[in-house]
CSV table of C-alpha atoms in Angstrom, one decimal:
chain,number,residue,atom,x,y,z
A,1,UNK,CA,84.7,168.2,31.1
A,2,UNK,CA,85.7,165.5,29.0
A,3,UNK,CA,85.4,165.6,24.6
A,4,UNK,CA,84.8,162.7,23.8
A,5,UNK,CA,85.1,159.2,22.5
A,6,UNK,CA,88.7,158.3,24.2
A,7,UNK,CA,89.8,154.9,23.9
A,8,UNK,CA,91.2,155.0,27.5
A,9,UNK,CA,87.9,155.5,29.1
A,10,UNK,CA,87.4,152.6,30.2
A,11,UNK,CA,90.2,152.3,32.3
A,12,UNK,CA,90.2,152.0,35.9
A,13,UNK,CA,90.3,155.3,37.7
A,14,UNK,CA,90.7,155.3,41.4
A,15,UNK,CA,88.1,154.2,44.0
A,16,UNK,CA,89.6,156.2,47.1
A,17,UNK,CA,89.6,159.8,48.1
A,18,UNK,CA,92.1,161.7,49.2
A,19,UNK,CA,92.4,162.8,52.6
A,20,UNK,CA,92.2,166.1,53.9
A,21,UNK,CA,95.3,167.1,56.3
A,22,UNK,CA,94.3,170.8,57.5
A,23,UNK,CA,94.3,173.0,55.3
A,24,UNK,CA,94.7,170.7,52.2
A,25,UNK,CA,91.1,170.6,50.5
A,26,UNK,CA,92.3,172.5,47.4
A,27,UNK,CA,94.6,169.5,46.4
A,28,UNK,CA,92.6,166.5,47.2
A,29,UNK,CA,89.4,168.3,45.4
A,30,UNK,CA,91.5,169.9,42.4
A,31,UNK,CA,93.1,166.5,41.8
A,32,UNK,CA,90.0,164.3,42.4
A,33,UNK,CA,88.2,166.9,40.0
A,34,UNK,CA,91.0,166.0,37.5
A,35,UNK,CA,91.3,162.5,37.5
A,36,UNK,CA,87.5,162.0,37.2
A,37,UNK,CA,88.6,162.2,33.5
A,38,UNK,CA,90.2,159.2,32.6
A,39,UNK,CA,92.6,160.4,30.2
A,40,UNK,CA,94.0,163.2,32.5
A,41,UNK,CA,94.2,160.3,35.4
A,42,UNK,CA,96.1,158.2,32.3
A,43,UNK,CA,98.5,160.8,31.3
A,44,UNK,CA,99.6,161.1,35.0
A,45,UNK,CA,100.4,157.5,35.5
A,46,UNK,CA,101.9,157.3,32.6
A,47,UNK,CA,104.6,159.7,33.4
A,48,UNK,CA,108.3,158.8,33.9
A,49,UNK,CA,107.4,156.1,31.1
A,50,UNK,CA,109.3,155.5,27.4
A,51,UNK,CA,109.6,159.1,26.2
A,52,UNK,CA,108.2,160.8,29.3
A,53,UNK,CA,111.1,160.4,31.6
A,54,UNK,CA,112.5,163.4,30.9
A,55,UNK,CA,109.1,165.4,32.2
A,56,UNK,CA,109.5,163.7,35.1
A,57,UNK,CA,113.1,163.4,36.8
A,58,UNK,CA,114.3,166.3,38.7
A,59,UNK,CA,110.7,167.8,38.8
A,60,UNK,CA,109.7,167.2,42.1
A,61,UNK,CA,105.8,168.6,41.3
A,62,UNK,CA,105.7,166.0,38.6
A,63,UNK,CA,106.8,163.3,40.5
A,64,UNK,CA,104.7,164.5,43.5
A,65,UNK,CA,101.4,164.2,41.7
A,66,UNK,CA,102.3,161.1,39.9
A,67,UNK,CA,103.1,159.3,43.0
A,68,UNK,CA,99.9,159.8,44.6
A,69,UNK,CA,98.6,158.7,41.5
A,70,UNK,CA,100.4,155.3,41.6
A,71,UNK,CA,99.4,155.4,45.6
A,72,UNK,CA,95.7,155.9,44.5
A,73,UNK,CA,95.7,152.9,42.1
A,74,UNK,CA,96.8,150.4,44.8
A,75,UNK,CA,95.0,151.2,47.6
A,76,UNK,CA,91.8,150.6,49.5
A,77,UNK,CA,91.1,153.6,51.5
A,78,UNK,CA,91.5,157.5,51.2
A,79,UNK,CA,95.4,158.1,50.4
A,80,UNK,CA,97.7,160.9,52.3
A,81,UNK,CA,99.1,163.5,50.3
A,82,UNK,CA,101.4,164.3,52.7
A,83,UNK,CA,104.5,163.4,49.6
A,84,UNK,CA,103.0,165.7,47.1
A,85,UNK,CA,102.5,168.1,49.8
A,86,UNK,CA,105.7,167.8,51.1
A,87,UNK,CA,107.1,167.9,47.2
A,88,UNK,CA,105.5,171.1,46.7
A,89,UNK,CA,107.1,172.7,49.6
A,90,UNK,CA,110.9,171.2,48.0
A,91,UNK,CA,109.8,173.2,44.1
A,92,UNK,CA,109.3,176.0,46.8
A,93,UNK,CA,113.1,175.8,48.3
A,94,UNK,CA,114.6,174.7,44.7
A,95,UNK,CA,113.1,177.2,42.3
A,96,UNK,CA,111.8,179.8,44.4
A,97,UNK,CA,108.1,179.4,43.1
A,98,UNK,CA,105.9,179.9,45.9
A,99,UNK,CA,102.7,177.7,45.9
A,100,UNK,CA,102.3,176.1,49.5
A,101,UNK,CA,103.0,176.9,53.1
A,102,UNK,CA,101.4,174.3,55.4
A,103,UNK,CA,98.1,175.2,57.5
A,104,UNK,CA,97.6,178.0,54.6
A,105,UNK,CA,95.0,176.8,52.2
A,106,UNK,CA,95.4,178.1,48.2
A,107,UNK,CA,92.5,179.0,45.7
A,108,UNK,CA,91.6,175.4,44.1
A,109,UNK,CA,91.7,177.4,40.5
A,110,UNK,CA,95.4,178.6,40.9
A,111,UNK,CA,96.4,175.4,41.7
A,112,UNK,CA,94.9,173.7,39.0
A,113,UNK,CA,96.5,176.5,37.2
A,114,UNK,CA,100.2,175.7,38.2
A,115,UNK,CA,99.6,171.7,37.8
A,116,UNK,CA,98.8,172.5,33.9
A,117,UNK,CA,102.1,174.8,33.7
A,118,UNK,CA,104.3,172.2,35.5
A,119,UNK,CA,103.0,168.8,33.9
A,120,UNK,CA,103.5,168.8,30.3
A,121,UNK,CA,101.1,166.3,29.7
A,122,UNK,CA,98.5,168.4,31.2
A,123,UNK,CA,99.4,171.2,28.6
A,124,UNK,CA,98.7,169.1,26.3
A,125,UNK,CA,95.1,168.2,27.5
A,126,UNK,CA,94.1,171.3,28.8
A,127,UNK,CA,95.2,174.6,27.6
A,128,UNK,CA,93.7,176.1,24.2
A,129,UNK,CA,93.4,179.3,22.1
A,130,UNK,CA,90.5,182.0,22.1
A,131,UNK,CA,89.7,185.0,19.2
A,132,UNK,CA,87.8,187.9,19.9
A,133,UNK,CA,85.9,188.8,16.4
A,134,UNK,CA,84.3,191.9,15.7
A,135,UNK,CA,82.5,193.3,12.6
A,136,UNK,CA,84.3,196.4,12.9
A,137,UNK,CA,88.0,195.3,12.8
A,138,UNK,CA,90.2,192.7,11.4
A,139,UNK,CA,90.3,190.2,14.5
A,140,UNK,CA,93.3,190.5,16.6
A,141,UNK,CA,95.8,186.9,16.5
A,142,UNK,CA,94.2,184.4,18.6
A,143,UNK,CA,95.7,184.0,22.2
A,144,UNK,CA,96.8,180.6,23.4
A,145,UNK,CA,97.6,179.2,26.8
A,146,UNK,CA,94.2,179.1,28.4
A,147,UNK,CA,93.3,177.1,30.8
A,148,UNK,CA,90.0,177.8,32.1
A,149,UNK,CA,86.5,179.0,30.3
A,150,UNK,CA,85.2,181.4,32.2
A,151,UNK,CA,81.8,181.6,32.2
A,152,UNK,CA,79.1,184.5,34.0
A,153,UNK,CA,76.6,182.8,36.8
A,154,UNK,CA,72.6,183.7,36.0
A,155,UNK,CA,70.2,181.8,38.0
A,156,UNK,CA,68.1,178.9,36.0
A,157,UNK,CA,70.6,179.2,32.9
A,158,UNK,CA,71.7,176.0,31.6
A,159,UNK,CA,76.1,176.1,31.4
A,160,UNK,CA,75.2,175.3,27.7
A,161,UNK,CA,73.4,178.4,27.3
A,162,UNK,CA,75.7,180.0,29.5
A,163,UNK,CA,78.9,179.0,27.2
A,164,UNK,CA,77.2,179.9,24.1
A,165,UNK,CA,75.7,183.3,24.5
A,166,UNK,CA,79.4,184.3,26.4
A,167,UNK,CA,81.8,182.6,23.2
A,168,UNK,CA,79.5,181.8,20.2
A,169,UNK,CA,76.1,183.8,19.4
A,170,UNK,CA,76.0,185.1,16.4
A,171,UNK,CA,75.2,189.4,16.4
A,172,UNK,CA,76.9,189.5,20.0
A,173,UNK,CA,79.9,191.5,19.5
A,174,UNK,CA,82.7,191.8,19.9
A,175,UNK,CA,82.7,187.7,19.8
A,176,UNK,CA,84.7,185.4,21.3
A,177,UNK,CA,85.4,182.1,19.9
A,178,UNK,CA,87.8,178.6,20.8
A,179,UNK,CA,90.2,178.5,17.7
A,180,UNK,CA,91.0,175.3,19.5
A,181,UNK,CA,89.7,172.4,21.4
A,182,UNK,CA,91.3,170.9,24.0
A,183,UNK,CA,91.0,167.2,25.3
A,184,UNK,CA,89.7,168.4,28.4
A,185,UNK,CA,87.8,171.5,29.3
A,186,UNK,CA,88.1,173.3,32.5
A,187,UNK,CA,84.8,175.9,32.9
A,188,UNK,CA,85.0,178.2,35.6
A,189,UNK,CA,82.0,179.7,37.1
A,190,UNK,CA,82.2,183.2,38.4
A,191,UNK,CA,81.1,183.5,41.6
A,192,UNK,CA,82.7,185.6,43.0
A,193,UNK,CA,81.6,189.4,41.5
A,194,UNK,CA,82.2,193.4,42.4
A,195,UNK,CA,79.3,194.2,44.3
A,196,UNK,CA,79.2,198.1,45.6
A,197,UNK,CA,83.3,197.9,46.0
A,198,UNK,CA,83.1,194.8,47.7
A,199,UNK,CA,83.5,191.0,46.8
A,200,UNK,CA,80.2,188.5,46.9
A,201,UNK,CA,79.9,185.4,46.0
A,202,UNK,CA,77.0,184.8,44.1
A,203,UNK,CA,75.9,181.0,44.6
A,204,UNK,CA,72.8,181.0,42.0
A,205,UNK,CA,72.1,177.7,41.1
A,206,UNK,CA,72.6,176.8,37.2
A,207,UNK,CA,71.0,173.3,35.4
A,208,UNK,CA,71.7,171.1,33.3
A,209,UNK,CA,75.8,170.6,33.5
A,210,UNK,CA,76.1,167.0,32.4
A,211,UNK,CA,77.3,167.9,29.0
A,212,UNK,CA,78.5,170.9,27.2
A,213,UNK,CA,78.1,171.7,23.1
A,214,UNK,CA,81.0,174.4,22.0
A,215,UNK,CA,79.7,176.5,18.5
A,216,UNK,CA,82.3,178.5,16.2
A,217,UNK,CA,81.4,182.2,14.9
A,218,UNK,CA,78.7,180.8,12.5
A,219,UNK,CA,77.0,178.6,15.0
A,220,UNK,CA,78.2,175.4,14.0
A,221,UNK,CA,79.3,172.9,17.0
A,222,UNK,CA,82.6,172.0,16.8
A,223,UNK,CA,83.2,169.7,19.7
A,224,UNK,CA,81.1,167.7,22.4
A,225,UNK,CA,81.8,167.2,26.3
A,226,UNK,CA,80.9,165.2,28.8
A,227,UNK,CA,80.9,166.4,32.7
A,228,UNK,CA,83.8,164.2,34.7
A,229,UNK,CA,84.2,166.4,37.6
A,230,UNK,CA,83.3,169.2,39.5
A,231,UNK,CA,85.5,171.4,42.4
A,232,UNK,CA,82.9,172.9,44.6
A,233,UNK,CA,83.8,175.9,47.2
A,234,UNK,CA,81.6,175.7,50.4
A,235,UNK,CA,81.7,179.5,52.4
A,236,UNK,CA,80.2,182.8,51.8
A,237,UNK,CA,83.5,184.9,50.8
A,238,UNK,CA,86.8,184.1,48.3
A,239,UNK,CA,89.0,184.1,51.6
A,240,UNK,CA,87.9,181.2,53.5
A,241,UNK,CA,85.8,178.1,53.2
A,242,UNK,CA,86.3,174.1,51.9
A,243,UNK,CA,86.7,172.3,49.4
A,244,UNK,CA,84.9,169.1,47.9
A,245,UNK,CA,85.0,167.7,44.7
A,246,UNK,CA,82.2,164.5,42.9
């Protein structure tokens, strides 16, 4: 989700997909996700520019994503991601961070996860602080480095509700609050819950997504967003399934 007004909006953000090659439907929905907000799509291009060169040489996920960018952009049907792909397996061999082993398909959320910690200009965008605030004791320092809202699944609940009874409601303590709002938000729904010692996934349908109100400790809004993209996960458990992304 998108705060908005951004001057950049209206630029063009790619008309092609991104095709899946096995086991790949965590990058080409995560991605597609991501560049449905234009300034995310923006800041990528815009790497190895003026004063972002230095982000980008000799990081080969950097370059990897910002490549298929620049492929995106040009053409006319769904793009390969066979370079990023094959750029995440050389990060692999050069710093010893495993991520990708091909045929073997990654949670969509941890990748999204390492694209933020790699990409600078996704720091930027994306990650931002949370407080918990109780009556009862001085408040603890807030924590920075998020990069996803989590938010509880109830069936019929509008995300807005959702968001503000879990971070914002006044008399529900302890309570968490955003000391900070980024450019983009990233909520993730938790489908996935403890159910007798065993994982479910709980596919409840929630309304009403389109935009999302975030409210400080005394109920005040502090920041609108619009809905640019959503990763869904098609399958019944947390260990196998597909990806898609609108």
């Amino acid at each position: 989700m998108q705060v908005g007004p951004f001057d950049d909006e209206s630029a063009d953000l790619p008309t092609v997909g991104i095709t899946n090659l096995g086991n790949t439907c965590f990058v080409g929905a995560s991605l597609q996700a991501l560049f449905g907000a234009p300034v995310v799509y923006n800041a990528i291009r815009a790497l190895g520019a003026g004063d972002n060169d230095v982000i980008i040489i000799g990081d080969s996920w950097a370059h990897g994503v910002h490549s298929l960018t620049e492929q995106m952009s040009a053409a006319t049907t769904a793009v390969s991601p066979n370079e990023l792909l094959a750029a995440l397996v050389q990060d692999w061999l050069d710093n010893g961070r495993q991520c990708y082993h091909r045929g073997h398909q990654m949670d969509a959320s941890e990748f999204i996860q390492r694209c933020v910690e790699r990409i600078t200009p996704l720091q930027q965008l994306i990650t931002f602080t949370m407080q918990q605030i109780s009556n009862e004791q001085p408040p603890p320092d807030p924590v920075d480095g998020y990069v996803f809202l989590p938010v509880p699944v109830l069936s019929g609940f509008s995300l807005q509700a959702l968001v503000h009874y879990e971070y914002a409601w006044p008399g529900h303590q302890p309570q968490i609050v955003l000391t900070s709002m980024p450019g983009v938000l990233v909520v993730a729904l938790k489908r996935f819950v403890l159910d007798d010692g065993r994982v479910k996934k709980d596919s409840s349908r929630i309304v009403d997504v389109d935009s999302l109100l975030i409210y400080n400790a005394n109920n005040e809004t502090t920041a609108r967003y619009s809905l640019e993209g959503v990763v869904h996960h098609i399958g019944a458990t947390a260990h196998a399934g597909h990806y898609t992304a609108e």
